[in-house]
Coordinates of C-alpha atoms and ligand atoms in Angstrom, one line a residue:
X1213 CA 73.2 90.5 106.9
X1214 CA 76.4 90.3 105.4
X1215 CA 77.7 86.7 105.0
X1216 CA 81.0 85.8 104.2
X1217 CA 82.1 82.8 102.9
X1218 CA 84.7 80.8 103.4
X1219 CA 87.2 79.6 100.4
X1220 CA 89.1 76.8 101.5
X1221 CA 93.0 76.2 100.0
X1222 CA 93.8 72.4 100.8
X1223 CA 97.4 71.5 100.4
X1224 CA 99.3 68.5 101.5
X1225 CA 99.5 68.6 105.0
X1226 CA 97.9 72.0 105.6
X1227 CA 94.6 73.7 105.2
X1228 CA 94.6 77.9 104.6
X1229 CA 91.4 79.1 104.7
X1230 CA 90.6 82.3 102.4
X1231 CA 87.2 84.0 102.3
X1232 CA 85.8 84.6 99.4
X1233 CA 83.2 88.0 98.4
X1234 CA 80.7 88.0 100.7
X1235 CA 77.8 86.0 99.1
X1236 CA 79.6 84.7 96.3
X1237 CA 80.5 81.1 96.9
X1238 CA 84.2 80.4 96.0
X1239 CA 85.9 77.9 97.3
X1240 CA 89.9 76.5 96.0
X1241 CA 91.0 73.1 96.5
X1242 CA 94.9 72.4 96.0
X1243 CA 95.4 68.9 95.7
X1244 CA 98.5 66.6 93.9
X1245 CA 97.2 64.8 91.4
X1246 CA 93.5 66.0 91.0
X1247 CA 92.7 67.4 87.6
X1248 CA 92.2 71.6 87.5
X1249 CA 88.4 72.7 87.4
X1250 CA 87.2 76.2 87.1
X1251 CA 83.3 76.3 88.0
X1252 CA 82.4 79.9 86.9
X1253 CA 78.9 80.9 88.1
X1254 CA 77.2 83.3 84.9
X1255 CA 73.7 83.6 87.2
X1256 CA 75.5 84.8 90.5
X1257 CA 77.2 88.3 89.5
X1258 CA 76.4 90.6 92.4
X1259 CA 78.9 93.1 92.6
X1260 CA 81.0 95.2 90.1
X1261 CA 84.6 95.3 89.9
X1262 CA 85.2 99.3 90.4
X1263 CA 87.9 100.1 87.3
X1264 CA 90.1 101.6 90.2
X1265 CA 91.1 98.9 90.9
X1266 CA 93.7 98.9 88.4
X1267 CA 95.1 102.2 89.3
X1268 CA 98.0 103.7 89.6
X1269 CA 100.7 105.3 92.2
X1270 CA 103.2 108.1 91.3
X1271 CA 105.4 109.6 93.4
X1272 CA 108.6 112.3 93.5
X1273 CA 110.9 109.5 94.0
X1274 CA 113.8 108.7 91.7
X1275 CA 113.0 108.6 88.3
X1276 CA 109.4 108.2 88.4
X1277 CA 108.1 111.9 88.2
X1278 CA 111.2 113.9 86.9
X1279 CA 112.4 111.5 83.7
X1280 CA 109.3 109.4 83.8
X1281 CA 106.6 111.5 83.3
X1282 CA 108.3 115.0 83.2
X1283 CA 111.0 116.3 80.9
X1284 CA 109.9 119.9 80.5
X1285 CA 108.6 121.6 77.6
X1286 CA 112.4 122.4 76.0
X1287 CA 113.5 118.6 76.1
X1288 CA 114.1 117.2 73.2
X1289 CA 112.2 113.8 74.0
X1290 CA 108.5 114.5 72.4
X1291 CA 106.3 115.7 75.2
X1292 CA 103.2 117.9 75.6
X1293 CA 103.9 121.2 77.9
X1294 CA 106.4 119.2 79.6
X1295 CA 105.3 115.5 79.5
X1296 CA 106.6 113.0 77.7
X1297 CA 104.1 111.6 75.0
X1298 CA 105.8 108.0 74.8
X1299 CA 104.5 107.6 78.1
X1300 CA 101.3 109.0 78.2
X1301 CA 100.2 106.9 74.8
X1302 CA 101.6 103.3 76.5
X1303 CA 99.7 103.9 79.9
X1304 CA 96.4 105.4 77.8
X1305 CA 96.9 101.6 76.6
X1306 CA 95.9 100.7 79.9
X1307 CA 92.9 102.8 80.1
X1308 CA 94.3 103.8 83.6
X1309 CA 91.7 104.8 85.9
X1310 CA 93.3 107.0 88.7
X1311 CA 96.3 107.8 89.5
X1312 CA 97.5 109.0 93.0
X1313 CA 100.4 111.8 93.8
X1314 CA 103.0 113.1 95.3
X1315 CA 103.4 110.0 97.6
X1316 CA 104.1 107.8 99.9
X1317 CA 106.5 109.9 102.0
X1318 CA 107.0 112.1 99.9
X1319 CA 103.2 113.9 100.6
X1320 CA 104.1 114.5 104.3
X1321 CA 106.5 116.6 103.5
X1322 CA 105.4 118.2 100.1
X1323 CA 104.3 121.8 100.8
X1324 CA 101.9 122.4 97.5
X1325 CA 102.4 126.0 97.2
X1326 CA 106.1 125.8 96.5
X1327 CA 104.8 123.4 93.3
X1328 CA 102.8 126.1 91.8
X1329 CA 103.4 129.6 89.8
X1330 CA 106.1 130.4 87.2
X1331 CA 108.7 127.2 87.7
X1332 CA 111.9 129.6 87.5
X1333 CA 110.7 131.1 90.5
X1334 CA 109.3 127.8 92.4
X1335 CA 111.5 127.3 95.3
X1336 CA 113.7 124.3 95.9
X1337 CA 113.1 121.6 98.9
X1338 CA 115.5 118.3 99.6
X1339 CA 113.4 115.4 99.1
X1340 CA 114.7 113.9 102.6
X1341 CA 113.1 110.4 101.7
X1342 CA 114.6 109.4 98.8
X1343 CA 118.3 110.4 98.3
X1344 CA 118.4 113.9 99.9
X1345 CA 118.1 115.1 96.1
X1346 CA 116.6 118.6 95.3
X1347 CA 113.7 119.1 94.4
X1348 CA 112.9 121.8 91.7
X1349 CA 109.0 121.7 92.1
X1350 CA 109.1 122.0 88.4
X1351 CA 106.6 119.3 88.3
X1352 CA 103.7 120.6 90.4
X1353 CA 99.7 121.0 91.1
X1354 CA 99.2 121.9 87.4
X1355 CA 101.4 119.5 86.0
X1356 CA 100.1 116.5 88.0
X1357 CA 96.4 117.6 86.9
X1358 CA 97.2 118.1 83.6
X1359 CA 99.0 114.8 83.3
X1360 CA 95.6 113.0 84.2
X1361 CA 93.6 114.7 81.6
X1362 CA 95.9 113.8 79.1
X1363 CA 95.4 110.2 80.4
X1364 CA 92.1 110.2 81.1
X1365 CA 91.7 109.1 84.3
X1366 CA 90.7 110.7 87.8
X1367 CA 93.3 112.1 90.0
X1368 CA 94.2 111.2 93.9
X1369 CA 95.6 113.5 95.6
X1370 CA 97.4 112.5 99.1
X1371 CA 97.7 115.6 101.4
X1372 CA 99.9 116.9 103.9
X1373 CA 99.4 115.9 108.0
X1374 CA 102.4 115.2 108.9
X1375 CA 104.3 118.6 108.5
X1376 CA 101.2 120.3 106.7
X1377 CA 99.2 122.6 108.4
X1378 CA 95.0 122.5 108.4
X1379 CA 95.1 125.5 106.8
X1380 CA 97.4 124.1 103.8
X1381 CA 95.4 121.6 103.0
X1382 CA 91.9 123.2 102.9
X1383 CA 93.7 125.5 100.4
X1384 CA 94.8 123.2 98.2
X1385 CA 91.2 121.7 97.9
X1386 CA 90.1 125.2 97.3
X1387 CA 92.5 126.0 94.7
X1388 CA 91.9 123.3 92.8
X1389 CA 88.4 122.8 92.9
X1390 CA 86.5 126.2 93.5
X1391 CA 84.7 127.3 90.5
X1392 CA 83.7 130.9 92.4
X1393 CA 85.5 133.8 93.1
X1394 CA 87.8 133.4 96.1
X1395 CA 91.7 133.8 97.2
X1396 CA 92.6 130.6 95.8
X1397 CA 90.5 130.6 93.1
X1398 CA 92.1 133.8 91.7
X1399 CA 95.5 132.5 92.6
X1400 CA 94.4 129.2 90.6
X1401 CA 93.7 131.7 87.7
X1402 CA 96.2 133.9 88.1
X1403 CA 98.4 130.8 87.4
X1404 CA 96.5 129.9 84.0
X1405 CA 93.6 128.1 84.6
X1406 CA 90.5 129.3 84.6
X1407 CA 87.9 126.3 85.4
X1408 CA 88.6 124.0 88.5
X1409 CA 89.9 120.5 88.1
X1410 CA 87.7 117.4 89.4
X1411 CA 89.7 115.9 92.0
X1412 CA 87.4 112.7 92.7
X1413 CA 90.0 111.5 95.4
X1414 CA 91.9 113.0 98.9
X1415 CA 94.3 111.1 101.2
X1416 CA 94.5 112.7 104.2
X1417 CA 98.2 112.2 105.2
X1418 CA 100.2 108.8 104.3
X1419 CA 101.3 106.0 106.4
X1420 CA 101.3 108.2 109.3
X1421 CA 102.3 105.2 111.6
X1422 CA 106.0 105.6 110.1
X1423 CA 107.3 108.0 107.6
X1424 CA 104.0 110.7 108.0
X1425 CA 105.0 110.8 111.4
X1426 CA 105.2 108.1 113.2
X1427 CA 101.9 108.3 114.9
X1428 CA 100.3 106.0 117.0
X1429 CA 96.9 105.3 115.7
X1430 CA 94.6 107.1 118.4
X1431 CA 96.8 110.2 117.7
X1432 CA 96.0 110.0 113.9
X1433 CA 92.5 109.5 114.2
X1434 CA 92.1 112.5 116.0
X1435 CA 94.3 114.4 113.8
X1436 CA 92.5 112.7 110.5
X1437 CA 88.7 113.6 112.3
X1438 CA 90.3 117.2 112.0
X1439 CA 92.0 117.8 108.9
X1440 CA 89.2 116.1 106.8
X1441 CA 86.9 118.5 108.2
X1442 CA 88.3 121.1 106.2
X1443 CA 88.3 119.0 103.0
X1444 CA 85.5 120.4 101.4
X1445 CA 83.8 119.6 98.4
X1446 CA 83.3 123.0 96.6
X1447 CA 81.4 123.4 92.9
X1448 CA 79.9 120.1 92.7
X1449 CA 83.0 118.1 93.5
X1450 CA 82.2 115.5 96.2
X1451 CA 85.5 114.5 97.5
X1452 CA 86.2 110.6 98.4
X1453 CA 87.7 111.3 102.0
X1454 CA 90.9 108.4 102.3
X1455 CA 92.0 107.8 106.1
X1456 CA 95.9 106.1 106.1
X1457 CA 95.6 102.3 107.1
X1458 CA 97.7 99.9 108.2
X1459 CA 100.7 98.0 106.9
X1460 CA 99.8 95.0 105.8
X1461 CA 98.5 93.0 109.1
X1462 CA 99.1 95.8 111.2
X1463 CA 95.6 95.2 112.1
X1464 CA 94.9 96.8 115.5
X1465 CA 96.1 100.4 113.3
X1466 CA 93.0 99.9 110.7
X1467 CA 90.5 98.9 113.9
X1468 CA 91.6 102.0 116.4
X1469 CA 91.6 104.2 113.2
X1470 CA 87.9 103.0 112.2
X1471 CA 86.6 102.7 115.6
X1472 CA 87.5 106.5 116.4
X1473 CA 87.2 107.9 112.8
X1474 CA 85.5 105.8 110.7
X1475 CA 82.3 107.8 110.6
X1476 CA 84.4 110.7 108.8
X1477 CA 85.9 108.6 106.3
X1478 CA 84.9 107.2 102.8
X1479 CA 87.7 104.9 102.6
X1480 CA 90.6 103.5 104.1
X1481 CA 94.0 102.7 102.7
X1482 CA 96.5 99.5 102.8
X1483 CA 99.6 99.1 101.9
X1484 CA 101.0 95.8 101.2
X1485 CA 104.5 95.1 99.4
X1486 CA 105.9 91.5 98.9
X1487 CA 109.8 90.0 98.4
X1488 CA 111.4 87.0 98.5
X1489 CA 112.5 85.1 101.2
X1490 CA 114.8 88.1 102.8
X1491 CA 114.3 90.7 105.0
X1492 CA 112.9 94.4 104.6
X1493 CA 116.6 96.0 105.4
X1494 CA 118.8 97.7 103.1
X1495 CA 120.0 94.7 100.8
X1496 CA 118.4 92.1 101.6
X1497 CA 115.2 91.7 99.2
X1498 CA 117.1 89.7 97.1
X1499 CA 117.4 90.7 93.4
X1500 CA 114.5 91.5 90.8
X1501 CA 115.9 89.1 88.1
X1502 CA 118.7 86.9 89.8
X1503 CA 117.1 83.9 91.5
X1504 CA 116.8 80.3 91.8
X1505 CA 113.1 78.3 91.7
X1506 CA 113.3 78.8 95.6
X1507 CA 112.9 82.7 95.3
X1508 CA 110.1 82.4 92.8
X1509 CA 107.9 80.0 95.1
X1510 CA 109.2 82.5 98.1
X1511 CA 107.7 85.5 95.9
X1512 CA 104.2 83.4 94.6
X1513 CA 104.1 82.4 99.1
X1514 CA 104.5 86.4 100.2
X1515 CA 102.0 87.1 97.5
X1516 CA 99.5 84.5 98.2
X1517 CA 99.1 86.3 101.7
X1518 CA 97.1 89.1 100.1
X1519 CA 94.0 86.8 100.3
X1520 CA 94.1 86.3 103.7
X1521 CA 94.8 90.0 104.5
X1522 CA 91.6 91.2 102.6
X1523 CA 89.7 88.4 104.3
X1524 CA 90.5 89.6 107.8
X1525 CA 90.7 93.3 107.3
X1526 CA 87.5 93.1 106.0
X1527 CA 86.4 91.2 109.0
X1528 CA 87.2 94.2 111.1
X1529 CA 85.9 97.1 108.2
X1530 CA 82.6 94.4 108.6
X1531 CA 82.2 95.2 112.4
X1532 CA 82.6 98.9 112.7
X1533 CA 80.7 99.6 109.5
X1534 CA 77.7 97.0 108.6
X1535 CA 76.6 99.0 106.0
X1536 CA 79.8 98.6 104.2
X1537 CA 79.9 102.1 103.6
X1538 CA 83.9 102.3 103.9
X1539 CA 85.5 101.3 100.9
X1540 CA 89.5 99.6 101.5
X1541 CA 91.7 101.5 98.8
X1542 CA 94.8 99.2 98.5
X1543 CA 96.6 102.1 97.9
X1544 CA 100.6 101.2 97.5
X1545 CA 101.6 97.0 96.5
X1546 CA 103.8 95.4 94.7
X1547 CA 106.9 93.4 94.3
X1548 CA 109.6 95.2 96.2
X1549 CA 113.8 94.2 95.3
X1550 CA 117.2 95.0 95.7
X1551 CA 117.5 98.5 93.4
X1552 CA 119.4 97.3 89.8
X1553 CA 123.1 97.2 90.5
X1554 CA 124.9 100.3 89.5
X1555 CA 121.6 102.6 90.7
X1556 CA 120.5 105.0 93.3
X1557 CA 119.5 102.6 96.5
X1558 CA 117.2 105.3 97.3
X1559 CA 115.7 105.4 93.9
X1560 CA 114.4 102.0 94.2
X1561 CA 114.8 101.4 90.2
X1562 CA 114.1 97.7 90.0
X1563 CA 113.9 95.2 87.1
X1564 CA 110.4 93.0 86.2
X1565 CA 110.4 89.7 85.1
X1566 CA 107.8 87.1 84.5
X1567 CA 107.5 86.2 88.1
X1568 CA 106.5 89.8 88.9
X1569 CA 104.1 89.7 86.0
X1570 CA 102.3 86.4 87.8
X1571 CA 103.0 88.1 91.2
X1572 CA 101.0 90.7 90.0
X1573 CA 97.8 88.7 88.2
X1574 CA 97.7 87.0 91.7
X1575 CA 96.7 90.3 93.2
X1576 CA 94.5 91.9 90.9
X1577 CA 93.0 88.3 90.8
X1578 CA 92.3 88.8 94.9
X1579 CA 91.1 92.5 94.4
X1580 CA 88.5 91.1 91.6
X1581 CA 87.6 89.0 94.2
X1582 CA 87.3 91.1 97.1
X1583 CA 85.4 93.7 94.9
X1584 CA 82.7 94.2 97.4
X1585 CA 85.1 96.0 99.4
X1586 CA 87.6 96.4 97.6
X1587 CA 87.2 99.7 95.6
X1588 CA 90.8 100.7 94.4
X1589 CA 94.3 99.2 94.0
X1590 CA 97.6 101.8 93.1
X1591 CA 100.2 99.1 92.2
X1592 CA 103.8 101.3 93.7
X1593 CA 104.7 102.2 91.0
X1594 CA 104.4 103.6 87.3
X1595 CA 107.8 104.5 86.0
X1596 CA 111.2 103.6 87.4
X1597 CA 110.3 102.7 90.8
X1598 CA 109.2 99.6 92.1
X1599 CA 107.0 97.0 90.5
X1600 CA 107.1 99.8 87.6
X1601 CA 105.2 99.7 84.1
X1602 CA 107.4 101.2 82.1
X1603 CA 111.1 102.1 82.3
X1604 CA 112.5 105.0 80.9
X1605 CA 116.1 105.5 79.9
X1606 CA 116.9 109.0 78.8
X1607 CA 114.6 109.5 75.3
X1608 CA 113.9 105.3 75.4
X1609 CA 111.1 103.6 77.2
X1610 CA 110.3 100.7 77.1
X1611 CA 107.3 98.5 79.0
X1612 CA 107.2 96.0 81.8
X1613 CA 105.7 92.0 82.4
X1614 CA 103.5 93.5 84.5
X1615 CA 102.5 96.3 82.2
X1616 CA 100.9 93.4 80.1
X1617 CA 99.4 92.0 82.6
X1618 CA 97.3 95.3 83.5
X1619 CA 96.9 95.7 79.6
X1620 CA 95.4 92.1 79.7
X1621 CA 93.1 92.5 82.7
X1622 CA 91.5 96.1 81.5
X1623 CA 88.9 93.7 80.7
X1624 CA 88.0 93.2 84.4
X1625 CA 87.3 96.9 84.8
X1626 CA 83.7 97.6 85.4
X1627 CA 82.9 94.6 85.1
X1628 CA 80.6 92.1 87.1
X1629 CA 82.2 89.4 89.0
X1630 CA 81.5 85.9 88.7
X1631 CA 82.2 84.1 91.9
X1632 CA 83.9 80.5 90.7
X1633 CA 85.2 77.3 92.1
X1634 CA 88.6 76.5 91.5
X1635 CA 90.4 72.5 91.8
X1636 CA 93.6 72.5 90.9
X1637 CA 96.8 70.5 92.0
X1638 CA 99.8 71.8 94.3
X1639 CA 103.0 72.8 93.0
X1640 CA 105.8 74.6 95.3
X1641 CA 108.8 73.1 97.2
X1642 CA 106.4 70.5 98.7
X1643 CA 103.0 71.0 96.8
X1644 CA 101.8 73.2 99.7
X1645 CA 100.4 76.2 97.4
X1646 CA 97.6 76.4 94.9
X1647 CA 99.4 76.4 91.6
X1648 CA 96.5 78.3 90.1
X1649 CA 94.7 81.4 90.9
X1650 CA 92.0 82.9 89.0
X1651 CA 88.8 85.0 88.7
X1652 CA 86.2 86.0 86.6
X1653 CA 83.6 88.9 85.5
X1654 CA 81.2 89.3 82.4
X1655 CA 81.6 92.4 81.1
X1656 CA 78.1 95.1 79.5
X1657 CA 78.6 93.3 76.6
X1658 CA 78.3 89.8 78.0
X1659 CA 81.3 88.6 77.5
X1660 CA 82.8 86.6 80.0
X1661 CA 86.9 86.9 80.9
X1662 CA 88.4 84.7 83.2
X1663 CA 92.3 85.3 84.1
X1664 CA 94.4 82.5 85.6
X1665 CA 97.7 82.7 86.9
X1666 CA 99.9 79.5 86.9
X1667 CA 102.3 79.6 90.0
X1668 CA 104.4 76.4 88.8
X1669 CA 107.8 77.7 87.3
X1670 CA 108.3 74.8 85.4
X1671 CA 104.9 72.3 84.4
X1672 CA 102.6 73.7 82.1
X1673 CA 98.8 72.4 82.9
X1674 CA 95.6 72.0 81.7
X1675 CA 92.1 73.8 83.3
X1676 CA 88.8 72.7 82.7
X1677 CA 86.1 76.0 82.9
X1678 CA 82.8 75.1 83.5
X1679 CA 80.8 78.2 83.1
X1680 CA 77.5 77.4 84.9
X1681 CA 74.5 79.1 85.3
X1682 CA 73.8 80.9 81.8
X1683 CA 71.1 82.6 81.3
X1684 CA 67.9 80.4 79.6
X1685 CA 70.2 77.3 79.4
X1686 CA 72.8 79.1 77.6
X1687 CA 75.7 77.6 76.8
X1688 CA 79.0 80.0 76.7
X1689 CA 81.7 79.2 74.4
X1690 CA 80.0 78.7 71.2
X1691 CA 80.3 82.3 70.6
X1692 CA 83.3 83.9 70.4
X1693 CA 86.3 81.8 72.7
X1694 CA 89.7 83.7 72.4
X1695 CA 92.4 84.0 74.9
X1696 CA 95.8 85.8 75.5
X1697 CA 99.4 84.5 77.2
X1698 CA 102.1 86.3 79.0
X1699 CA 105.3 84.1 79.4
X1700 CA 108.3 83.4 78.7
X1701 CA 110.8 80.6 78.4
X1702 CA 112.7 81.5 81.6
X1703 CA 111.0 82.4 84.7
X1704 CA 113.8 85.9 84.7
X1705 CA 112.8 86.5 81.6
X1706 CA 112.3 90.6 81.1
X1707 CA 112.3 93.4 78.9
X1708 CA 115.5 95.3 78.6
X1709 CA 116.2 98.7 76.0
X1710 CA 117.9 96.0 73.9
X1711 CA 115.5 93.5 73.6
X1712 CA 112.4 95.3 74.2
X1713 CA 109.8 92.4 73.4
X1714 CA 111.5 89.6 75.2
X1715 CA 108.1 89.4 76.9
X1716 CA 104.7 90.3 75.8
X1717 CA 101.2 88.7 75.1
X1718 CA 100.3 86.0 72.2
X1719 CA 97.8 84.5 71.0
X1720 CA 96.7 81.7 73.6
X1721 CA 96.7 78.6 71.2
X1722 CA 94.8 75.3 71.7
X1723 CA 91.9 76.1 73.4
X1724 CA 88.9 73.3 72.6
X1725 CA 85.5 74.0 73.8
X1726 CA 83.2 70.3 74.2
X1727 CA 80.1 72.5 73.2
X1728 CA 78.6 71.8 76.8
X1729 CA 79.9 74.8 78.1
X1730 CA 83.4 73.1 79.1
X1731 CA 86.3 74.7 77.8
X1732 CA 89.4 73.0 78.2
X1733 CA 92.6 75.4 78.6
X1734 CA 95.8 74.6 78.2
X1735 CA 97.8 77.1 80.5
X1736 CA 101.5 77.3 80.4
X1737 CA 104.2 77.2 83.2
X1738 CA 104.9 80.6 84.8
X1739 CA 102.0 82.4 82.8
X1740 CA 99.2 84.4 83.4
X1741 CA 96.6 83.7 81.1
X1742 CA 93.4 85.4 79.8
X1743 CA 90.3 84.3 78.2
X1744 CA 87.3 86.0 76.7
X1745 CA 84.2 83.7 76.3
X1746 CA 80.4 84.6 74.6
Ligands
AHR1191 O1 106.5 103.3 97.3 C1 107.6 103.6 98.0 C2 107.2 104.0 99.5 O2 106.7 102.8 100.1 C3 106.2 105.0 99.7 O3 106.7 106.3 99.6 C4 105.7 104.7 101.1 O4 104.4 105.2 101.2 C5 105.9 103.2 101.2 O5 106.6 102.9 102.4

């Protein structure tokens, strides 16, 4: 039986409960006054942290694909058959695990053929989501799976229900993946490639309750038991099946979609953006690097909810599937502002500043710690879009806060996690919010990293980390103890083309370990903060 346990967030004058990985006993106690304690159990590693987690999202939206990633093989910005190599190196970097294409909207209404063949015959489409631009389909099925082996990493593919045919997208799978002798094989070869691709990952449609077609969710579960039929694993590729979830704590979607399709799916997306204290609408998100302290703790408040969310969705993933078969792919998240001044609106081009950086620790934090369901994160997304990594302006790129952090937590990936028990004292408007977050994982080697994100703009701290539980009374710490910072001196602080380095990692200094396996950290305001510990 599965057992969840509860992790319990005291703050003045309220109590949030959060639950914890099943069987891993973690609870967090906010409190003014009281000192920070991290208990990290070493003997109670059950479950691994699947790398995916850290993955990525890219879609044709603005400058993400066409700029970002693709500048065609006559551009005078270095690239390989098309793609930029500045790029490529930065997120190898991150030893990116997946990354998932075309979309978000985008993939309901992206017909693959049109992306395939000689690209000054492709034919053009308007790209009705984002700007009514055209879209050339220079940057295609071959591109996109040549761009992941040049990264390394697996590819997601998110098909067509919305205004895709059945048909469509069994022959996509076909093409790709069929190492035989068949129509789309040959086509596949015809077009220059001989052996299929490994396509580990298939979304069948995207958030069909709005832009995929606004659906309701009996209507897409019968249309998702239908279309993955025909998503076929040919020539030794077993396909991972996706069904679209919800929207964030839409959660009667994600229990009519598991209760009528659930036995045909291998995983099940959520999507989950955060702002500030404004609304969704056009303009009001507030802006990515123009805000008072009230903003930030607005932002660290929205993102807090993540726990929460995983907590009850798995609650309901618990109850239609015991064996907890169904992995949840927290497939689009992120910080979501105003577009920069002077940009597209629809190309959603947003800046990243330290307070996305901790925004973002506080997530991949929650997903370490939900690990037992929690198989795959796509943070929305790589280049000029969203809660990006990297921003690109013409031949210059340059990388984001919350590039670092995903640089920083590679650790994590793989990894087992520890379950720990954090005490630490409030901070927000009235103390009513952890002011640190944190999890931990040792790693094949044995090393132990623990990441901690302080929420408080403006006081620096101190955390004890008691690592407990080490194998024939060892004591951790006496080995190596090193640990990395991201911050900054001001909580807007970001990169910019001119001053490309304003924020990056160093050296975490003043660490002191009392040889009992206490390690006293000193973590700074607005940080996030990694250690590594033998
Ligand atoms: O990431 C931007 C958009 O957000 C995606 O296209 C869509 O899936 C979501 O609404």
């Amino acid at each position: 039986m599965r057992l969840s346990t509860f992790k319990k967030l005291v703050c003045v004058g309220i109590v949030i409960f959060v639950v914890g990985v099943s069987g891993a006993a973690t609870t967090v106690t906010s409190e003014p006054g009281a000192a920070n304690r991290l208990v990290v159990r070493a003997d109670q590693g059950r479950y691994t942290i699947a790398p995916e987690i850290y993955g990525h999202f890219a879609e044709h939206l603005g400058r993400c694909v066409y700029e970002g990633f693709w500048v065609g093989p006559d551009s005078a910005i270095p690239n390989v058959r098309g793609i930029r190599t500045d790029v490529v190196e930065a997120l190898r970097k991150l030893d990116i695990p997946v990354l998932r294409w075309p979309g978000g909207c985008f993939a309901d209404e992206y017909h693959w053929t049109d992306g395939i063949g000689p690209r000054d015959q492709r034919p053009e489409m308007v790209n009705t989501h984002w700007g009514m631009v055209t879209e050339t389909n220079a940057f295609g099925t071959h591109e996109f799976l040549d761009l992941c082996e040049m990264l390394g990493c697996e590819a997601y593919i998110a098909g067509n229900v919305g205004s895709g045919t059945i048909e469509e997208m069994q022959d996509w799978v076909e093409y790709m993946t069929f190492a035989g002798s068949s129509e789309m094989a040959d086509l596949r070869r015809k077009n220059g490639r001989d052996e299929p691709w490994r396509v580990k990952f298939f979304g069948v449609g995207n958030e069909n309750w709005g832009c995929g077609g606004n659906m309701t969710p009996a209507h897409y579960a019968d249309l998702y038991k239908t279309y993955q039929t025909y998503v076929r694993g040919y020539s030794g590729n077993p396909i991972v099946k996706v069904a679209c979830g919800p929207s964030s704590d839409d959660y009667d979607w994600l229990e009519t979609v598991l209760r009528n399709a659930g036995r045909y799916m291998d995983a099940i997306s959520l999507h989950h953006y955060v702002r500030g204290s404004g609304g969704w609408g056009a303009g009001q998100k507030g802006s990515a690097t123009d805000f008072e302290e009230d903003e930030w703790f607005a932002l660290m408040r929205n993102t807090l909810t993540i726990y929460p969310l995983l907590e009850r969705s798995k609650e309901i993933m618990d109850r239609y599937d015991r064996q907890g078969r169904i992995a949840l792919f927290v497939d689009e998240w992120g910080t979501w502002w105003n577009a920069e001044p002077g940009t597209n609106p629809a190309f959603l081009y947003q800046q990243n500043t330290v307070r996305d950086a901790v925004s973002a620790g506080i997530f991949l934090n929650a997903f370490n710690e939900h690990c037992d369901r929690v198989k795959m994160g796509n943070i929305a997304q790589t280049n000029n879009v969203l809660q990006a990594m990297i921003l690109t302006k013409g031949p210059q790129m340059i990388v984001t806060p919350t590039y670092h952090v995903f640089e920083m937590y590679k650790v994590h990936q793989g990894a087992t996690l520890l379950p720990s028990d954090m005490t630490c004292r409030g901070c927000g408007p009235d103390g009513k919010q952890a002011s640190l977050v944190a999890s931990a994982s040792r790693d094949a080697a044995g090393t132990i990293h623990i990441s901690i994100c302080n929420l408080d703009p403006q006081s620096a701290t101190e955390l004890v980390c008691e690592i407990a539980g080490g194998e024939s009374g060892r004591v951790y710490g006496r080995g190596q103890l090193s640990g990395r910072v991201l911050t900054a001196s001001r909580m807007n602080a970001h990169n910019t083309f001119e001053n490309p380095e304003a924020v990056k990692p160093a050296v975490l200094e003043g660490l002191s370990n009392a040889g009992n396996g206490r390690i006293t950290v000193p973590v700074p305001a607005r940080s996030v903060v990694v250690l590594a510990i033998k």
